[in-house]
mmCIF file of C-alpha atoms in Angstrom:
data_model
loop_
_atom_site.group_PDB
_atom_site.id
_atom_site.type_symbol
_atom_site.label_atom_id
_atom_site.label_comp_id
_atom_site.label_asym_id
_atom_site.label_seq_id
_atom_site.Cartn_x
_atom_site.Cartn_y
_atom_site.Cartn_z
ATOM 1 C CA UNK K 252 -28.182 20.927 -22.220
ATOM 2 C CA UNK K 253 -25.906 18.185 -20.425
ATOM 3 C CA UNK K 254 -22.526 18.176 -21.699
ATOM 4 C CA UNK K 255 -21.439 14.816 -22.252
ATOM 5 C CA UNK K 256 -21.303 12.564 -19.253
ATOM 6 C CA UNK K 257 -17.643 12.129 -17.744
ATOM 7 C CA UNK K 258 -16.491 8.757 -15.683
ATOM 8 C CA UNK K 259 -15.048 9.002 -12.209
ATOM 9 C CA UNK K 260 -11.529 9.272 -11.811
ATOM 10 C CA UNK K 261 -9.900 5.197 -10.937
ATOM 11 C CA UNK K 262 -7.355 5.967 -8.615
ATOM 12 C CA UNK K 263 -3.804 4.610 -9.628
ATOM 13 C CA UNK K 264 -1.737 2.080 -7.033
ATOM 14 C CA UNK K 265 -0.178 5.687 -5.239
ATOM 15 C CA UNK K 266 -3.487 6.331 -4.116
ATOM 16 C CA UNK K 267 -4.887 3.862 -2.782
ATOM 17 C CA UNK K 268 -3.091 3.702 0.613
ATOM 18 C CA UNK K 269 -2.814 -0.191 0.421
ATOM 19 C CA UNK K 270 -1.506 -0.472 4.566
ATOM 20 C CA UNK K 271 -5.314 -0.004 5.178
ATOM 21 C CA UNK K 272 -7.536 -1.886 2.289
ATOM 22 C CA UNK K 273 -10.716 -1.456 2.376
ATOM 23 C CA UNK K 274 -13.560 -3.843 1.310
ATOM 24 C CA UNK K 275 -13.355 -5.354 -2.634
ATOM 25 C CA UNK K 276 -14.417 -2.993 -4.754
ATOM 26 C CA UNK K 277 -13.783 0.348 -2.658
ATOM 27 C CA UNK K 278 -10.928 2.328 -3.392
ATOM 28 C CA UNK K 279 -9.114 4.924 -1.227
ATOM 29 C CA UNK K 280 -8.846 8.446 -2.932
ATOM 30 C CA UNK K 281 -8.024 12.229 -2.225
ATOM 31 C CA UNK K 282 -6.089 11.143 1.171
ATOM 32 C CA UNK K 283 -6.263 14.941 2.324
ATOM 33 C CA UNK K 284 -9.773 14.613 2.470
ATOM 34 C CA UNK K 285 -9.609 10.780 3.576
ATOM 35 C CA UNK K 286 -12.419 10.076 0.701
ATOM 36 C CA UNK K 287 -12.872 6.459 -0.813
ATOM 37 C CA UNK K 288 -14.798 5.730 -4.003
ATOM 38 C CA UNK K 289 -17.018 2.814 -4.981
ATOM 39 C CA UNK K 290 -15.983 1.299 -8.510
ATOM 40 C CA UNK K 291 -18.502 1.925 -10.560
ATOM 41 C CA UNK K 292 -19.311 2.139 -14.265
ATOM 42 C CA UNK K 293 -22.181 4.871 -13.635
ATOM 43 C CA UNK K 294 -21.893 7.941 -15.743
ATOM 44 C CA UNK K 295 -21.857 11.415 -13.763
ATOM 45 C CA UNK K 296 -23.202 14.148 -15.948
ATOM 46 C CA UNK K 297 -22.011 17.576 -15.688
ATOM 47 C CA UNK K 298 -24.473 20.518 -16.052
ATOM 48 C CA UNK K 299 -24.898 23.317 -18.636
ATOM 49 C CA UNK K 300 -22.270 25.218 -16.717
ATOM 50 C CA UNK K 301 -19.837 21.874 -16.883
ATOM 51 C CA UNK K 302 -19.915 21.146 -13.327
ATOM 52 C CA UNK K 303 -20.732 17.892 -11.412
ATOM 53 C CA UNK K 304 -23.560 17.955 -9.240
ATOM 54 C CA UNK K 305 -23.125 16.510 -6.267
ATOM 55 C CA UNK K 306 -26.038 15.394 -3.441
ATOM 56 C CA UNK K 307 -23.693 14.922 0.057
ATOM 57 C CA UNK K 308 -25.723 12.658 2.819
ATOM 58 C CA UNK K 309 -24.963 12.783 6.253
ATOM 59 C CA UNK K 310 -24.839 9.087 7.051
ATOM 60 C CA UNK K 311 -26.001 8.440 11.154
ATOM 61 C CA UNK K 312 -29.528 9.732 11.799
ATOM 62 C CA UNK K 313 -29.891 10.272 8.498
ATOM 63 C CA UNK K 314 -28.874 7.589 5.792
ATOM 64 C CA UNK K 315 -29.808 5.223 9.287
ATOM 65 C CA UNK K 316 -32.045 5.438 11.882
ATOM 66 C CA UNK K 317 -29.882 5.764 15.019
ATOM 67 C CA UNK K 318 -26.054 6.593 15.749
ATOM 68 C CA UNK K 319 -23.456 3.575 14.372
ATOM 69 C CA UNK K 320 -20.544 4.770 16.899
ATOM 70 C CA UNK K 321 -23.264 4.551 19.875
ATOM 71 C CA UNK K 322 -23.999 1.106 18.321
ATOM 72 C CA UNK K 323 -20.247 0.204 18.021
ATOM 73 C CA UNK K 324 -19.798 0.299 21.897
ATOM 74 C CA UNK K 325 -22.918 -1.202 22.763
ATOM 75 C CA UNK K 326 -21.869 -4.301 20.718
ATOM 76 C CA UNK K 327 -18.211 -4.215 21.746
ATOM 77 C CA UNK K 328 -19.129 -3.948 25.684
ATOM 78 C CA UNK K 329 -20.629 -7.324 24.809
ATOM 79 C CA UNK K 330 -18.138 -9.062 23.706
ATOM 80 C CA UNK K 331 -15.940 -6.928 26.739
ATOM 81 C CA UNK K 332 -13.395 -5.966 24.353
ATOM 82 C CA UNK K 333 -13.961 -2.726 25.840
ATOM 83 C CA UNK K 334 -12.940 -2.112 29.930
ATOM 84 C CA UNK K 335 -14.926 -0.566 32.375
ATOM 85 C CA UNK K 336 -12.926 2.285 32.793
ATOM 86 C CA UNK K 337 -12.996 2.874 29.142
ATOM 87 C CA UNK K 338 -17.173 2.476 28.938
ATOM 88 C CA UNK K 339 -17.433 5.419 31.785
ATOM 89 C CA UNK K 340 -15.256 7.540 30.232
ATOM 90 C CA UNK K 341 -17.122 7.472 26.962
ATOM 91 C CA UNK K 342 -20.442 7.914 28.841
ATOM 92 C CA UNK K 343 -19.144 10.465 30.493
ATOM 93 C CA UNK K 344 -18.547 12.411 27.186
ATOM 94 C CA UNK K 345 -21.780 10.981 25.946
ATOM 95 C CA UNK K 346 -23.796 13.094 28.619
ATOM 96 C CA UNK K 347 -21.754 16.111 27.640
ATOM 97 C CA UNK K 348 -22.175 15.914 24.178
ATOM 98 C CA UNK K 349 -26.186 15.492 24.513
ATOM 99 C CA UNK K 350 -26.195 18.589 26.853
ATOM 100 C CA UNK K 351 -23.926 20.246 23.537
ATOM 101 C CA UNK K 352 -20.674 21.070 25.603
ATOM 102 C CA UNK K 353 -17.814 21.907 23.358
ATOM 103 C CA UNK K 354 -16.483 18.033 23.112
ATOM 104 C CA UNK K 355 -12.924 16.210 21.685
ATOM 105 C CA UNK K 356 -14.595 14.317 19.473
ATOM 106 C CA UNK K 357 -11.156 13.067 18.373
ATOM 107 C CA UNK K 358 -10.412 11.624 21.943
ATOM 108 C CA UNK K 359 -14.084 9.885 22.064
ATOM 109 C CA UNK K 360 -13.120 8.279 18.775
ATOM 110 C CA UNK K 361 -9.611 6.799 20.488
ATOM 111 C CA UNK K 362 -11.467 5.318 23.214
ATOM 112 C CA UNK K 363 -14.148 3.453 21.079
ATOM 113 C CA UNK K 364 -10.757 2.307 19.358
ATOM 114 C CA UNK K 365 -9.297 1.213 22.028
ATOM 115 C CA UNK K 366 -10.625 -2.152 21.162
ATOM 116 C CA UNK K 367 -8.730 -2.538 18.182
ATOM 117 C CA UNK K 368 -5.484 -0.585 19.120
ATOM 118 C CA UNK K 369 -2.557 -2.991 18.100
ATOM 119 C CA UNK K 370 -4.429 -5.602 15.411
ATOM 120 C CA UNK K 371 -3.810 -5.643 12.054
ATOM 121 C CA UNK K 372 -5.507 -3.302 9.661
ATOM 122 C CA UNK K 373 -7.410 -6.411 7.624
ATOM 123 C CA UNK K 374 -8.416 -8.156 10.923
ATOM 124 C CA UNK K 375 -10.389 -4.935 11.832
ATOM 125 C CA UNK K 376 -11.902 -3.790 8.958
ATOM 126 C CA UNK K 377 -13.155 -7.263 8.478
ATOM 127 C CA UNK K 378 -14.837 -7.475 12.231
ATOM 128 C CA UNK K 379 -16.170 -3.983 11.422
ATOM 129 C CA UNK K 380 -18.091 -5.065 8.242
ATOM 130 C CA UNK K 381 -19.558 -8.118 9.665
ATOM 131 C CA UNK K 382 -20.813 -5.740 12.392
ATOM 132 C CA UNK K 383 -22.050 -3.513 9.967
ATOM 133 C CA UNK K 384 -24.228 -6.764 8.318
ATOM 134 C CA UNK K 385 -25.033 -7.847 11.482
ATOM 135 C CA UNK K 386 -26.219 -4.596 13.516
ATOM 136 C CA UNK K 387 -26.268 -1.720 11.186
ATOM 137 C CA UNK K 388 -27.451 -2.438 7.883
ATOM 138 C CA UNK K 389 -31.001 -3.582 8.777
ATOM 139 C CA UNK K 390 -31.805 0.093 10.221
ATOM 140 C CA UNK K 391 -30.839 1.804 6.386
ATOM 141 C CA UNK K 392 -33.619 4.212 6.035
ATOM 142 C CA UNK K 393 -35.791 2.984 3.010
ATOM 143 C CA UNK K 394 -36.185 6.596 1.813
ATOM 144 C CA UNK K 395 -32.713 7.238 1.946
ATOM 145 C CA UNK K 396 -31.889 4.635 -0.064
ATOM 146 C CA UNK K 397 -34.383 5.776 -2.782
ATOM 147 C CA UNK K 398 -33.112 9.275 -2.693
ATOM 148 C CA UNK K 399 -29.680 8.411 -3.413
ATOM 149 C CA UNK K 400 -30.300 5.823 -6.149
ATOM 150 C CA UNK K 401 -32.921 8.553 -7.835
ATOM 151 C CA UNK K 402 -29.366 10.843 -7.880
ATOM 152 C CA UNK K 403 -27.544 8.626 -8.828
ATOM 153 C CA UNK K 404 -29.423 7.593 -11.550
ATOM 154 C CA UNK K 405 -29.836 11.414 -12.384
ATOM 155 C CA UNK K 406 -25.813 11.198 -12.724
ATOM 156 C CA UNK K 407 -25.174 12.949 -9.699
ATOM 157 C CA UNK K 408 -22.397 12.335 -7.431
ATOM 158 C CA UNK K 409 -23.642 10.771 -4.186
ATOM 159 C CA UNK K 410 -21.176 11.826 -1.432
ATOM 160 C CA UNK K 411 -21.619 10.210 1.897
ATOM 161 C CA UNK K 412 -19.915 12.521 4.553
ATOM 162 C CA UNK K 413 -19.831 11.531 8.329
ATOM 163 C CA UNK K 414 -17.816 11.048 11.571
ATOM 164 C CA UNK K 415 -18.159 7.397 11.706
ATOM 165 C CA UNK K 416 -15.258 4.542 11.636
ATOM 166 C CA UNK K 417 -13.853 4.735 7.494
ATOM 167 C CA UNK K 418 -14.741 0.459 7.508
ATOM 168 C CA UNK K 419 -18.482 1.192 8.490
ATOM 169 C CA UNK K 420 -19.128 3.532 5.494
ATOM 170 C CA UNK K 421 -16.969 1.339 2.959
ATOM 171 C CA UNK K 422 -19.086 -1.758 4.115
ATOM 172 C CA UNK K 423 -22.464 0.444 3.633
ATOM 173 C CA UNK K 424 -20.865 1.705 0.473
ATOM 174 C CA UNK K 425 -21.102 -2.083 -0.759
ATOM 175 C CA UNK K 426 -24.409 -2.403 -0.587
ATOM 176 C CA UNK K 427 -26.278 1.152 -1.456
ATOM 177 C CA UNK K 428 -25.811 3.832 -4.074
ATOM 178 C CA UNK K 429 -23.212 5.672 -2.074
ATOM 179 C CA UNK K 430 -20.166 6.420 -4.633
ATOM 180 C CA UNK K 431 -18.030 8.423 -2.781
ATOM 181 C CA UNK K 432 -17.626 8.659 1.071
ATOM 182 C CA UNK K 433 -15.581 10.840 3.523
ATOM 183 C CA UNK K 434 -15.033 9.157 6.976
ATOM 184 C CA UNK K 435 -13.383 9.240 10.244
ATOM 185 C CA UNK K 436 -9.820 6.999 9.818
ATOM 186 C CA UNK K 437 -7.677 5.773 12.593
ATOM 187 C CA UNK K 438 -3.948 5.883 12.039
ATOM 188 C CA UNK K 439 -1.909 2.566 11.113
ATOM 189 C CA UNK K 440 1.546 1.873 12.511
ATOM 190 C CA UNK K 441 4.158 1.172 10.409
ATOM 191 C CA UNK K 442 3.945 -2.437 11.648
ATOM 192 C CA UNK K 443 -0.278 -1.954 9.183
ATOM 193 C CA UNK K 444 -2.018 -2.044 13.258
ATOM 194 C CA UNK K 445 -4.304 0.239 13.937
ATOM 195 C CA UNK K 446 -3.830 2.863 16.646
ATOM 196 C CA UNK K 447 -6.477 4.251 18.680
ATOM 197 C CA UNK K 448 -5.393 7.986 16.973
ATOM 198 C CA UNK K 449 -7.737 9.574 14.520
ATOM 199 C CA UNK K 450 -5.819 10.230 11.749
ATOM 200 C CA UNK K 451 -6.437 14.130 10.388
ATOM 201 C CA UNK K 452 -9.421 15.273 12.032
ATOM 202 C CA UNK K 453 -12.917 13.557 13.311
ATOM 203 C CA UNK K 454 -15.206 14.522 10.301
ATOM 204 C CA UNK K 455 -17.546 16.476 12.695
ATOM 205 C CA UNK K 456 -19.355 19.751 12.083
ATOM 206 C CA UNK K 457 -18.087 22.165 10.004
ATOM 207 C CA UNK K 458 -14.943 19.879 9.279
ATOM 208 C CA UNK K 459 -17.980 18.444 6.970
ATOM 209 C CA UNK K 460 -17.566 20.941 4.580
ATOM 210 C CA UNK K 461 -14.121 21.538 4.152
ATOM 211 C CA UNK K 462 -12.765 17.607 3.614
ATOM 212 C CA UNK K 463 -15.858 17.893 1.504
ATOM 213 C CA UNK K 464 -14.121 20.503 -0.795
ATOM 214 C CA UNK K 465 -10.900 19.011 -0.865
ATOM 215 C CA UNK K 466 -12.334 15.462 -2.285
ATOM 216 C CA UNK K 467 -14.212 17.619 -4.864
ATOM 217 C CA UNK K 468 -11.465 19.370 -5.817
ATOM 218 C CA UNK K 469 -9.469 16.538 -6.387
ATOM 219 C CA UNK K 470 -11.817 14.688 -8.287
ATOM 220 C CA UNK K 471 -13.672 17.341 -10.531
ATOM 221 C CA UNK K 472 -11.035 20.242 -10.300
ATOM 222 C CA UNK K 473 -11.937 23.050 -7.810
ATOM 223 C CA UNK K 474 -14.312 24.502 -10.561
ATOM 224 C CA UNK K 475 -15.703 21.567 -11.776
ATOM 225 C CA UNK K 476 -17.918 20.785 -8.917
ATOM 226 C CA UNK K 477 -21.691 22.060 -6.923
ATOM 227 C CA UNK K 478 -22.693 21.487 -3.976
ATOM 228 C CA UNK K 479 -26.219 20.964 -5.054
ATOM 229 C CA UNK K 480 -28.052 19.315 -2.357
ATOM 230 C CA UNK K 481 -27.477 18.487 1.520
ATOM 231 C CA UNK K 482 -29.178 15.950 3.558
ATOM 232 C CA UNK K 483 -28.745 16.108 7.378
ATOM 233 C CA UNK K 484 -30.494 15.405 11.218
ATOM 234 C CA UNK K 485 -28.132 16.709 13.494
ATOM 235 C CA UNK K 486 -27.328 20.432 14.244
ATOM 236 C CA UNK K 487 -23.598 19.281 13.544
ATOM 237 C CA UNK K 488 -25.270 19.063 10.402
ATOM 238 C CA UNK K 489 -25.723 23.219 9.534
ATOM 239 C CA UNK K 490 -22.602 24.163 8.052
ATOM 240 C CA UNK K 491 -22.995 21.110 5.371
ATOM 241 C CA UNK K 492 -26.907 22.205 4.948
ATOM 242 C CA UNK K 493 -25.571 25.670 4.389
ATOM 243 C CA UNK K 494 -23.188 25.350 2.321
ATOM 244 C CA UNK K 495 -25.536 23.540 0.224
ATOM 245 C CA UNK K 496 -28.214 24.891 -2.842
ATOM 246 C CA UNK K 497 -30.816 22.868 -1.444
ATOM 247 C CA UNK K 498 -30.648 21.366 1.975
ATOM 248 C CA UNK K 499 -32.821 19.024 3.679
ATOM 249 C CA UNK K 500 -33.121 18.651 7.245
ATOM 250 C CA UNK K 501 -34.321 14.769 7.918
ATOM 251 C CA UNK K 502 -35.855 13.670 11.221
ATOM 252 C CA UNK K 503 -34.035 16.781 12.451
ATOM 253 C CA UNK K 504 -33.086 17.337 16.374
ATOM 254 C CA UNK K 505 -35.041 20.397 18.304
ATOM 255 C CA UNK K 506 -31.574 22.606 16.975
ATOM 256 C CA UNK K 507 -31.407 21.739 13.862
ATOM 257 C CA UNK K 508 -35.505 22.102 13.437
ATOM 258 C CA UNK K 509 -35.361 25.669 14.385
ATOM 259 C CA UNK K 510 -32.604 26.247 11.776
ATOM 260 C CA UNK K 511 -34.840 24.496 9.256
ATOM 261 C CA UNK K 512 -37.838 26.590 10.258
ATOM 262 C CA UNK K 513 -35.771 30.027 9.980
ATOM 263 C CA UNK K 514 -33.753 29.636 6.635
ATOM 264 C CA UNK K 515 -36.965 27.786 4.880
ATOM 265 C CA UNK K 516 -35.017 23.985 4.750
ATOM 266 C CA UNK K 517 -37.375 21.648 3.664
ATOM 267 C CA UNK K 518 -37.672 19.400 6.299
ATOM 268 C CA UNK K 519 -38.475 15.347 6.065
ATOM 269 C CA UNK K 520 -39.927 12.689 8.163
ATOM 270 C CA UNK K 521 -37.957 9.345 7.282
#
């Protein structure tokens, strides 16, 4: 049986790394693992073996149909707050990265944020969540939505983990049973401007996992956790599938399909 269900951890005023708020209602946690969580006042239940189960959701491709950062420059090139030279040199890196040559996916993320380099944290984040209203939140797959809310409701711990822009996952967080998230963040200034540095690492591949573990860790103790299910597309995706009890490959690439097909992933159509 269940042992009795235990509330998430409210982060106190040290944690919540105020030079960069995010939207109402989002809180910054574990900064190691640049994690947020959404307040909430939903019960996570631990198992017989007093561990949290947790259900971690890659978010582009799969929580969405199609790529936010792709999306991002399409809608910044037309409002040219990005210049020429900028939009080659990311489509340059695009090509590469389709043909899967070893990429900095750090450096790709610096030129998308080249756009914002210099304006203040708030200004940003806010521009970034009416872009997320405006572009991104009308292509949130229906059955994604129903398989984290059917967690969730299970007392699971919905973790969204992905290499997009921090302010793009808090805004989705808003609006869709994702309680905790684990994001790409650009660094602030001292002046509260963003830079157009990632701060840590991109949260790309098997980077996944490990920021993964340290949020855990820090919010259910380093036992107190499972990795229980993993939901994917991209062949970024394995190590998080793999690491996983039960992983799901979703509208998988060719890659990631044969991966499915050899280690018995169920896969799903979305």
């Amino acid at each position: 049986m269940p042992q009795a269900s235990t509330y998430v951890r409210i982060p106190d005023a040290a944690d919540r790394r105020d030079e960069a708020p995010l939207p109402a209602g989002v809180l910054r946690v574990a900064p190691g693992a640049l994690g947020a969580v959404r307040l909430m006042d939903v019960p996570l239940v631990r198992n017989g073996e007093g561990k949290v189960q947790v259900a971690a959701f890659d978010f582009d491709g799969t929580c969405i149909q199609g790529n936010s950062p792709v999306m991002l420059v399409r809608y910044l090139v037309r409002r040219r707050m990005l210049s020429p030279s900028v939009v080659a040199r990311i489509l340059s890196w695009a090509v590469a990265y389709k043909t899967r040559l070893p990429q900095n996916e750090a450096w790709v993320r610096g030129l998308v944020f080249r756009a914002f380099a210099g304006r203040p944290v708030a200004e940003v984040n806010r521009f970034l969540r009416d872009f997320y209203d405006e572009v991104i939140d009308g292509h949130f797959r229906p059955d994604a939505e129903a398989e984290m809310a059917a967690h969730e409701e299970a007392g699971h711990a919905v973790v969204c983990v992905s290499a997009t822009f921090e302010p793009i996952i808090a805004a989705a967080m808003e609006r869709h049973p994702i309680q905790y998230a684990i994001a790409t963040r650009m660094r602030v200034d001292f002046q509260g401007d963003y830079t157009d540095e990632v701060e840590g690492e991109p949260i790309e591949g098997p980077a996944k996992v490990a920021a993964l573990r340290r949020l855990c860790d820090d919010l259910f103790g380093p036992d107190g956790w499972e990795l229980v299910w993993a939901y994917g597309d991209h062949h970024s995706d394995r190590a998080m599938l793999a690491a996983a009890k039960n992983a799901f490959a979703v509208t998988p690439d060719r890659p990631l399909t044969r991966t499915a097909n050899a280690e018995g992933y169920d896969i799903l159509e979305w």
